[in-house]
Amino acid sequence: MSLDENIDLTRKLQHAGQTLVRLSRYGALGITPSRDNLQKAADYFESISAKLEPILKSVEATKSVQRVRPLGMRG
């Protein structure tokens, strides 16, 4: 995945999180969001999170390999 795609997915995840927070704040004010809106926001968040998971695993694997490498092998 390209850097632009990673940035786009991260922005979408951020937007989905902000939407979920906004919907939960409505509840704190006594305004009940519709189940449909809550479900759509949760589904969208889960969808984007699932797309980002392989990227995060790849970055974590690369990071752990870099930690294990002896100093003489770094370029």
PDB file of N, CA and C in Angstrom:
ATOM      1  N   MET A   1       0.835  -1.177   0.000  1.00  0.00           N
ATOM      2  CA  MET A   1       0.000   0.000   0.000  1.00  0.00           C
ATOM      3  C   MET A   1       0.881   1.242   0.000  1.00  0.00           C
ATOM      4  N   SER A   2       0.467   2.235  -0.752  1.00  0.00           N
ATOM      5  CA  SER A   2       1.263   3.451  -0.843  1.00  0.00           C
ATOM      6  C   SER A   2       1.053   4.332   0.388  1.00  0.00           C
ATOM      7  N   LEU A   3       1.954   5.264   0.554  1.00  0.00           N
ATOM      8  CA  LEU A   3       1.852   6.192   1.680  1.00  0.00           C
ATOM      9  C   LEU A   3       0.544   6.980   1.612  1.00  0.00           C
ATOM     10  N   ASP A   4       0.157   7.403   0.402  1.00  0.00           N
ATOM     11  CA  ASP A   4      -1.099   8.149   0.252  1.00  0.00           C
ATOM     12  C   ASP A   4      -2.298   7.321   0.696  1.00  0.00           C
ATOM     13  N   GLU A   5      -2.304   6.036   0.364  1.00  0.00           N
ATOM     14  CA  GLU A   5      -3.395   5.153   0.781  1.00  0.00           C
ATOM     15  C   GLU A   5      -3.405   4.988   2.297  1.00  0.00           C
ATOM     16  N   ASN A   6      -2.219   4.872   2.885  1.00  0.00           N
ATOM     17  CA  ASN A   6      -2.123   4.753   4.343  1.00  0.00           C
ATOM     18  C   ASN A   6      -2.651   6.008   5.030  1.00  0.00           C
ATOM     19  N   ILE A   7      -2.284   7.153   4.501  1.00  0.00           N
ATOM     20  CA  ILE A   7      -2.753   8.420   5.065  1.00  0.00           C
ATOM     21  C   ILE A   7      -4.266   8.522   4.930  1.00  0.00           C
ATOM     22  N   ASP A   8      -4.787   8.141   3.762  1.00  0.00           N
ATOM     23  CA  ASP A   8      -6.231   8.189   3.531  1.00  0.00           C
ATOM     24  C   ASP A   8      -6.977   7.283   4.509  1.00  0.00           C
ATOM     25  N   LEU A   9      -6.488   6.067   4.711  1.00  0.00           N
ATOM     26  CA  LEU A   9      -7.128   5.150   5.658  1.00  0.00           C
ATOM     27  C   LEU A   9      -7.066   5.688   7.083  1.00  0.00           C
ATOM     28  N   THR A  10      -5.936   6.276   7.445  1.00  0.00           N
ATOM     29  CA  THR A  10      -5.788   6.832   8.790  1.00  0.00           C
ATOM     30  C   THR A  10      -6.759   7.990   8.999  1.00  0.00           C
ATOM     31  N   ARG A  11      -6.917   8.837   7.994  1.00  0.00           N
ATOM     32  CA  ARG A  11      -7.875   9.949   8.087  1.00  0.00           C
ATOM     33  C   ARG A  11      -9.306   9.420   8.214  1.00  0.00           C
ATOM     34  N   LYS A  12      -9.630   8.373   7.452  1.00  0.00           N
ATOM     35  CA  LYS A  12     -10.972   7.786   7.536  1.00  0.00           C
ATOM     36  C   LYS A  12     -11.215   7.206   8.922  1.00  0.00           C
ATOM     37  N   LEU A  13     -10.198   6.565   9.482  1.00  0.00           N
ATOM     38  CA  LEU A  13     -10.326   6.010  10.831  1.00  0.00           C
ATOM     39  C   LEU A  13     -10.534   7.135  11.843  1.00  0.00           C
ATOM     40  N   GLN A  14      -9.784   8.212  11.686  1.00  0.00           N
ATOM     41  CA  GLN A  14      -9.932   9.367  12.565  1.00  0.00           C
ATOM     42  C   GLN A  14     -11.351   9.936  12.461  1.00  0.00           C
ATOM     43  N   HIS A  15     -11.850  10.073  11.250  1.00  0.00           N
ATOM     44  CA  HIS A  15     -13.201  10.600  11.040  1.00  0.00           C
ATOM     45  C   HIS A  15     -14.253   9.681  11.664  1.00  0.00           C
ATOM     46  N   ALA A  16     -14.085   8.385  11.491  1.00  0.00           N
ATOM     47  CA  ALA A  16     -15.035   7.427  12.071  1.00  0.00           C
ATOM     48  C   ALA A  16     -15.022   7.515  13.595  1.00  0.00           C
ATOM     49  N   GLY A  17     -13.839   7.640  14.176  1.00  0.00           N
ATOM     50  CA  GLY A  17     -13.728   7.781  15.631  1.00  0.00           C
ATOM     51  C   GLY A  17     -14.394   9.052  16.122  1.00  0.00           C
ATOM     52  N   GLN A  18     -14.194  10.146  15.389  1.00  0.00           N
ATOM     53  CA  GLN A  18     -14.823  11.415  15.764  1.00  0.00           C
ATOM     54  C   GLN A  18     -16.345  11.311  15.694  1.00  0.00           C
ATOM     55  N   THR A  19     -16.845  10.602  14.696  1.00  0.00           N
ATOM     56  CA  THR A  19     -18.289  10.407  14.564  1.00  0.00           C
ATOM     57  C   THR A  19     -18.833   9.616  15.742  1.00  0.00           C
ATOM     58  N   LEU A  20     -18.127   8.551  16.127  1.00  0.00           N
ATOM     59  CA  LEU A  20     -18.569   7.750  17.270  1.00  0.00           C
ATOM     60  C   LEU A  20     -18.557   8.566  18.562  1.00  0.00           C
ATOM     61  N   VAL A  21     -17.537   9.396  18.738  1.00  0.00           N
ATOM     62  CA  VAL A  21     -17.465  10.255  19.927  1.00  0.00           C
ATOM     63  C   VAL A  21     -18.626  11.246  19.925  1.00  0.00           C
ATOM     64  N   ARG A  22     -18.894  11.854  18.779  1.00  0.00           N
ATOM     65  CA  ARG A  22     -19.997  12.814  18.687  1.00  0.00           C
ATOM     66  C   ARG A  22     -21.330  12.144  19.030  1.00  0.00           C
ATOM     67  N   LEU A  23     -21.548  10.945  18.498  1.00  0.00           N
ATOM     68  CA  LEU A  23     -22.791  10.231  18.790  1.00  0.00           C
ATOM     69  C   LEU A  23     -22.905   9.891  20.273  1.00  0.00           C
ATOM     70  N   SER A  24     -21.781   9.529  20.892  1.00  0.00           N
ATOM     71  CA  SER A  24     -21.832   9.206  22.327  1.00  0.00           C
ATOM     72  C   SER A  24     -22.078  10.460  23.166  1.00  0.00           C
ATOM     73  N   ARG A  25     -21.582  11.595  22.716  1.00  0.00           N
ATOM     74  CA  ARG A  25     -21.831  12.854  23.440  1.00  0.00           C
ATOM     75  C   ARG A  25     -23.295  13.253  23.366  1.00  0.00           C
ATOM     76  N   TYR A  26     -23.938  12.950  22.249  1.00  0.00           N
ATOM     77  CA  TYR A  26     -25.378  13.201  22.174  1.00  0.00           C
ATOM     78  C   TYR A  26     -26.087  12.470  23.301  1.00  0.00           C
ATOM     79  N   GLY A  27     -25.678  11.235  23.540  1.00  0.00           N
ATOM     80  CA  GLY A  27     -26.277  10.451  24.622  1.00  0.00           C
ATOM     81  C   GLY A  27     -26.078  11.112  25.973  1.00  0.00           C
ATOM     82  N   ALA A  28     -24.909  11.703  26.182  1.00  0.00           N
ATOM     83  CA  ALA A  28     -24.629  12.382  27.448  1.00  0.00           C
ATOM     84  C   ALA A  28     -25.530  13.605  27.633  1.00  0.00           C
ATOM     85  N   LEU A  29     -25.978  14.178  26.530  1.00  0.00           N
ATOM     86  CA  LEU A  29     -26.876  15.339  26.590  1.00  0.00           C
ATOM     87  C   LEU A  29     -28.341  14.923  26.675  1.00  0.00           C
ATOM     88  N   GLY A  30     -28.583  13.624  26.659  1.00  0.00           N
ATOM     89  CA  GLY A  30     -29.953  13.138  26.720  1.00  0.00           C
ATOM     90  C   GLY A  30     -30.598  12.963  25.360  1.00  0.00           C
ATOM     91  N   ILE A  31     -29.809  13.137  24.301  1.00  0.00           N
ATOM     92  CA  ILE A  31     -30.312  12.948  22.938  1.00  0.00           C
ATOM     93  C   ILE A  31     -29.887  11.555  22.485  1.00  0.00           C
ATOM     94  N   THR A  32     -30.834  10.740  22.144  1.00  0.00           N
ATOM     95  CA  THR A  32     -30.513   9.377  21.752  1.00  0.00           C
ATOM     96  C   THR A  32     -30.358   9.295  20.234  1.00  0.00           C
ATOM     97  N   PRO A  33     -29.126   8.996  19.759  1.00  0.00           N
ATOM     98  CA  PRO A  33     -28.943   8.815  18.316  1.00  0.00           C
ATOM     99  C   PRO A  33     -29.702   7.566  17.858  1.00  0.00           C
ATOM    100  N   SER A  34     -30.091   7.560  16.612  1.00  0.00           N
ATOM    101  CA  SER A  34     -30.807   6.392  16.113  1.00  0.00           C
ATOM    102  C   SER A  34     -29.882   5.178  16.095  1.00  0.00           C
ATOM    103  N   ARG A  35     -30.469   4.019  16.252  1.00  0.00           N
ATOM    104  CA  ARG A  35     -29.679   2.781  16.191  1.00  0.00           C
ATOM    105  C   ARG A  35     -28.998   2.652  14.841  1.00  0.00           C
ATOM    106  N   ASP A  36     -29.692   3.100  13.805  1.00  0.00           N
ATOM    107  CA  ASP A  36     -29.130   3.026  12.457  1.00  0.00           C
ATOM    108  C   ASP A  36     -27.851   3.855  12.355  1.00  0.00           C
ATOM    109  N   ASN A  37     -27.877   5.083  12.883  1.00  0.00           N
ATOM    110  CA  ASN A  37     -26.680   5.930  12.854  1.00  0.00           C
ATOM    111  C   ASN A  37     -25.544   5.315  13.662  1.00  0.00           C
ATOM    112  N   LEU A  38     -25.866   4.796  14.834  1.00  0.00           N
ATOM    113  CA  LEU A  38     -24.841   4.152  15.663  1.00  0.00           C
ATOM    114  C   LEU A  38     -24.249   2.940  14.959  1.00  0.00           C
ATOM    115  N   GLN A  39     -25.107   2.127  14.346  1.00  0.00           N
ATOM    116  CA  GLN A  39     -24.638   0.921  13.672  1.00  0.00           C
ATOM    117  C   GLN A  39     -23.776   1.258  12.462  1.00  0.00           C
ATOM    118  N   LYS A  40     -24.199   2.249  11.680  1.00  0.00           N
ATOM    119  CA  LYS A  40     -23.418   2.659  10.507  1.00  0.00           C
ATOM    120  C   LYS A  40     -22.038   3.163  10.927  1.00  0.00           C
ATOM    121  N   ALA A  41     -21.989   3.972  11.968  1.00  0.00           N
ATOM    122  CA  ALA A  41     -20.709   4.503  12.443  1.00  0.00           C
ATOM    123  C   ALA A  41     -19.814   3.380  12.954  1.00  0.00           C
ATOM    124  N   ALA A  42     -20.382   2.454  13.705  1.00  0.00           N
ATOM    125  CA  ALA A  42     -19.597   1.329  14.229  1.00  0.00           C
ATOM    126  C   ALA A  42     -19.102   0.435  13.098  1.00  0.00           C
ATOM    127  N   ASP A  43     -19.961   0.155  12.125  1.00  0.00           N
ATOM    128  CA  ASP A  43     -19.564  -0.684  10.988  1.00  0.00           C
ATOM    129  C   ASP A  43     -18.444  -0.029  10.190  1.00  0.00           C
ATOM    130  N   TYR A  44     -18.558   1.281   9.967  1.00  0.00           N
ATOM    131  CA  TYR A  44     -17.541   2.007   9.214  1.00  0.00           C
ATOM    132  C   TYR A  44     -16.205   1.974   9.957  1.00  0.00           C
ATOM    133  N   PHE A  45     -16.252   2.207  11.258  1.00  0.00           N
ATOM    134  CA  PHE A  45     -15.039   2.171  12.076  1.00  0.00           C
ATOM    135  C   PHE A  45     -14.379   0.792  12.001  1.00  0.00           C
ATOM    136  N   GLU A  46     -15.173  -0.263  12.139  1.00  0.00           N
ATOM    137  CA  GLU A  46     -14.636  -1.625  12.079  1.00  0.00           C
ATOM    138  C   GLU A  46     -14.055  -1.934  10.706  1.00  0.00           C
ATOM    139  N   SER A  47     -14.701  -1.467   9.653  1.00  0.00           N
ATOM    140  CA  SER A  47     -14.223  -1.698   8.289  1.00  0.00           C
ATOM    141  C   SER A  47     -12.854  -1.055   8.066  1.00  0.00           C
ATOM    142  N   ILE A  48     -12.719   0.194   8.465  1.00  0.00           N
ATOM    143  CA  ILE A  48     -11.443   0.900   8.295  1.00  0.00           C
ATOM    144  C   ILE A  48     -10.376   0.282   9.191  1.00  0.00           C
ATOM    145  N   SER A  49     -10.730  -0.075  10.408  1.00  0.00           N
ATOM    146  CA  SER A  49      -9.776  -0.712  11.323  1.00  0.00           C
ATOM    147  C   SER A  49      -9.247  -2.010  10.732  1.00  0.00           C
ATOM    148  N   ALA A  50     -10.125  -2.786  10.117  1.00  0.00           N
ATOM    149  CA  ALA A  50      -9.711  -4.054   9.505  1.00  0.00           C
ATOM    150  C   ALA A  50      -8.754  -3.817   8.339  1.00  0.00           C
ATOM    151  N   LYS A  51      -8.970  -2.749   7.582  1.00  0.00           N
ATOM    152  CA  LYS A  51      -8.071  -2.433   6.464  1.00  0.00           C
ATOM    153  C   LYS A  51      -6.704  -1.980   6.966  1.00  0.00           C
ATOM    154  N   LEU A  52      -6.665  -1.318   8.115  1.00  0.00           N
ATOM    155  CA  LEU A  52      -5.396  -0.830   8.661  1.00  0.00           C
ATOM    156  C   LEU A  52      -4.602  -1.913   9.387  1.00  0.00           C
ATOM    157  N   GLU A  53      -5.263  -2.955   9.839  1.00  0.00           N
ATOM    158  CA  GLU A  53      -4.598  -3.995  10.633  1.00  0.00           C
ATOM    159  C   GLU A  53      -3.377  -4.602   9.933  1.00  0.00           C
ATOM    160  N   PRO A  54      -3.460  -5.002   8.650  1.00  0.00           N
ATOM    161  CA  PRO A  54      -2.269  -5.562   7.996  1.00  0.00           C
ATOM    162  C   PRO A  54      -1.111  -4.561   7.910  1.00  0.00           C
ATOM    163  N   ILE A  55      -1.452  -3.295   7.736  1.00  0.00           N
ATOM    164  CA  ILE A  55      -0.415  -2.262   7.673  1.00  0.00           C
ATOM    165  C   ILE A  55       0.285  -2.153   9.018  1.00  0.00           C
ATOM    166  N   LEU A  56      -0.490  -2.126  10.098  1.00  0.00           N
ATOM    167  CA  LEU A  56       0.092  -2.035  11.436  1.00  0.00           C
ATOM    168  C   LEU A  56       0.965  -3.246  11.742  1.00  0.00           C
ATOM    169  N   LYS A  57       0.503  -4.434  11.367  1.00  0.00           N
ATOM    170  CA  LYS A  57       1.297  -5.643  11.606  1.00  0.00           C
ATOM    171  C   LYS A  57       2.609  -5.590  10.843  1.00  0.00           C
ATOM    172  N   SER A  58       2.565  -5.092   9.609  1.00  0.00           N
ATOM    173  CA  SER A  58       3.775  -4.971   8.800  1.00  0.00           C
ATOM    174  C   SER A  58       4.763  -3.996   9.436  1.00  0.00           C
ATOM    175  N   VAL A  59       4.253  -2.863   9.898  1.00  0.00           N
ATOM    176  CA  VAL A  59       5.117  -1.864  10.545  1.00  0.00           C
ATOM    177  C   VAL A  59       5.705  -2.427  11.832  1.00  0.00           C
ATOM    178  N   GLU A  60       4.886  -3.126  12.610  1.00  0.00           N
ATOM    179  CA  GLU A  60       5.373  -3.721  13.858  1.00  0.00           C
ATOM    180  C   GLU A  60       6.437  -4.776  13.585  1.00  0.00           C
ATOM    181  N   ALA A  61       6.243  -5.579  12.541  1.00  0.00           N
ATOM    182  CA  ALA A  61       7.228  -6.608  12.198  1.00  0.00           C
ATOM    183  C   ALA A  61       8.540  -5.965  11.765  1.00  0.00           C
ATOM    184  N   THR A  62       8.445  -4.926  10.955  1.00  0.00           N
ATOM    185  CA  THR A  62       9.642  -4.214  10.507  1.00  0.00           C
ATOM    186  C   THR A  62      10.362  -3.593  11.693  1.00  0.00           C
ATOM    187  N   LYS A  63       9.601  -3.024  12.591  1.00  0.00           N
ATOM    188  CA  LYS A  63      10.176  -2.382  13.774  1.00  0.00           C
ATOM    189  C   LYS A  63      10.900  -3.401  14.650  1.00  0.00           C
ATOM    190  N   SER A  64      10.303  -4.581  14.838  1.00  0.00           N
ATOM    191  CA  SER A  64      10.939  -5.591  15.683  1.00  0.00           C
ATOM    192  C   SER A  64      12.189  -6.151  15.022  1.00  0.00           C
ATOM    193  N   VAL A  65      12.196  -6.269  13.695  1.00  0.00           N
ATOM    194  CA  VAL A  65      13.390  -6.740  12.986  1.00  0.00           C
ATOM    195  C   VAL A  65      14.508  -5.721  13.146  1.00  0.00           C
ATOM    196  N   GLN A  66      14.192  -4.450  13.079  1.00  0.00           N
ATOM    197  CA  GLN A  66      15.205  -3.406  13.228  1.00  0.00           C
ATOM    198  C   GLN A  66      15.804  -3.419  14.623  1.00  0.00           C
ATOM    199  N   ARG A  67      15.012  -3.754  15.629  1.00  0.00           N
ATOM    200  CA  ARG A  67      15.527  -3.813  16.999  1.00  0.00           C
ATOM    201  C   ARG A  67      16.489  -4.972  17.187  1.00  0.00           C
ATOM    202  N   VAL A  68      16.238  -6.075  16.496  1.00  0.00           N
ATOM    203  CA  VAL A  68      17.025  -7.286  16.690  1.00  0.00           C
ATOM    204  C   VAL A  68      18.350  -7.226  15.945  1.00  0.00           C
ATOM    205  N   ARG A  69      18.403  -6.495  14.845  1.00  0.00           N
ATOM    206  CA  ARG A  69      19.611  -6.431  14.034  1.00  0.00           C
ATOM    207  C   ARG A  69      20.799  -5.888  14.825  1.00  0.00           C
ATOM    208  N   PRO A  70      21.965  -6.536  14.700  1.00  0.00           N
ATOM    209  CA  PRO A  70      23.177  -5.990  15.333  1.00  0.00           C
ATOM    210  C   PRO A  70      23.531  -4.631  14.721  1.00  0.00           C
ATOM    211  N   LEU A  71      24.211  -3.808  15.479  1.00  0.00           N
ATOM    212  CA  LEU A  71      24.546  -2.459  15.022  1.00  0.00           C
ATOM    213  C   LEU A  71      25.339  -2.456  13.724  1.00  0.00           C
ATOM    214  N   GLY A  72      26.217  -3.424  13.532  1.00  0.00           N
ATOM    215  CA  GLY A  72      27.042  -3.478  12.333  1.00  0.00           C
ATOM    216  C   GLY A  72      26.259  -3.740  11.063  1.00  0.00           C
ATOM    217  N   MET A  73      25.036  -4.234  11.168  1.00  0.00           N
ATOM    218  CA  MET A  73      24.248  -4.570   9.985  1.00  0.00           C
ATOM    219  C   MET A  73      23.370  -3.415   9.517  1.00  0.00           C
ATOM    220  N   ARG A  74      23.302  -2.363  10.268  1.00  0.00           N
ATOM    221  CA  ARG A  74      22.471  -1.226   9.857  1.00  0.00           C
ATOM    222  C   ARG A  74      23.185  -0.426   8.789  1.00  0.00           C
ATOM    223  N   GLY A  75      22.402   0.057   7.831  1.00  0.00           N
ATOM    224  CA  GLY A  75      22.972   0.757   6.691  1.00  0.00           C
ATOM    225  C   GLY A  75      22.956   2.180   6.782  1.00  0.00           C
TER     226      GLY A  75
END
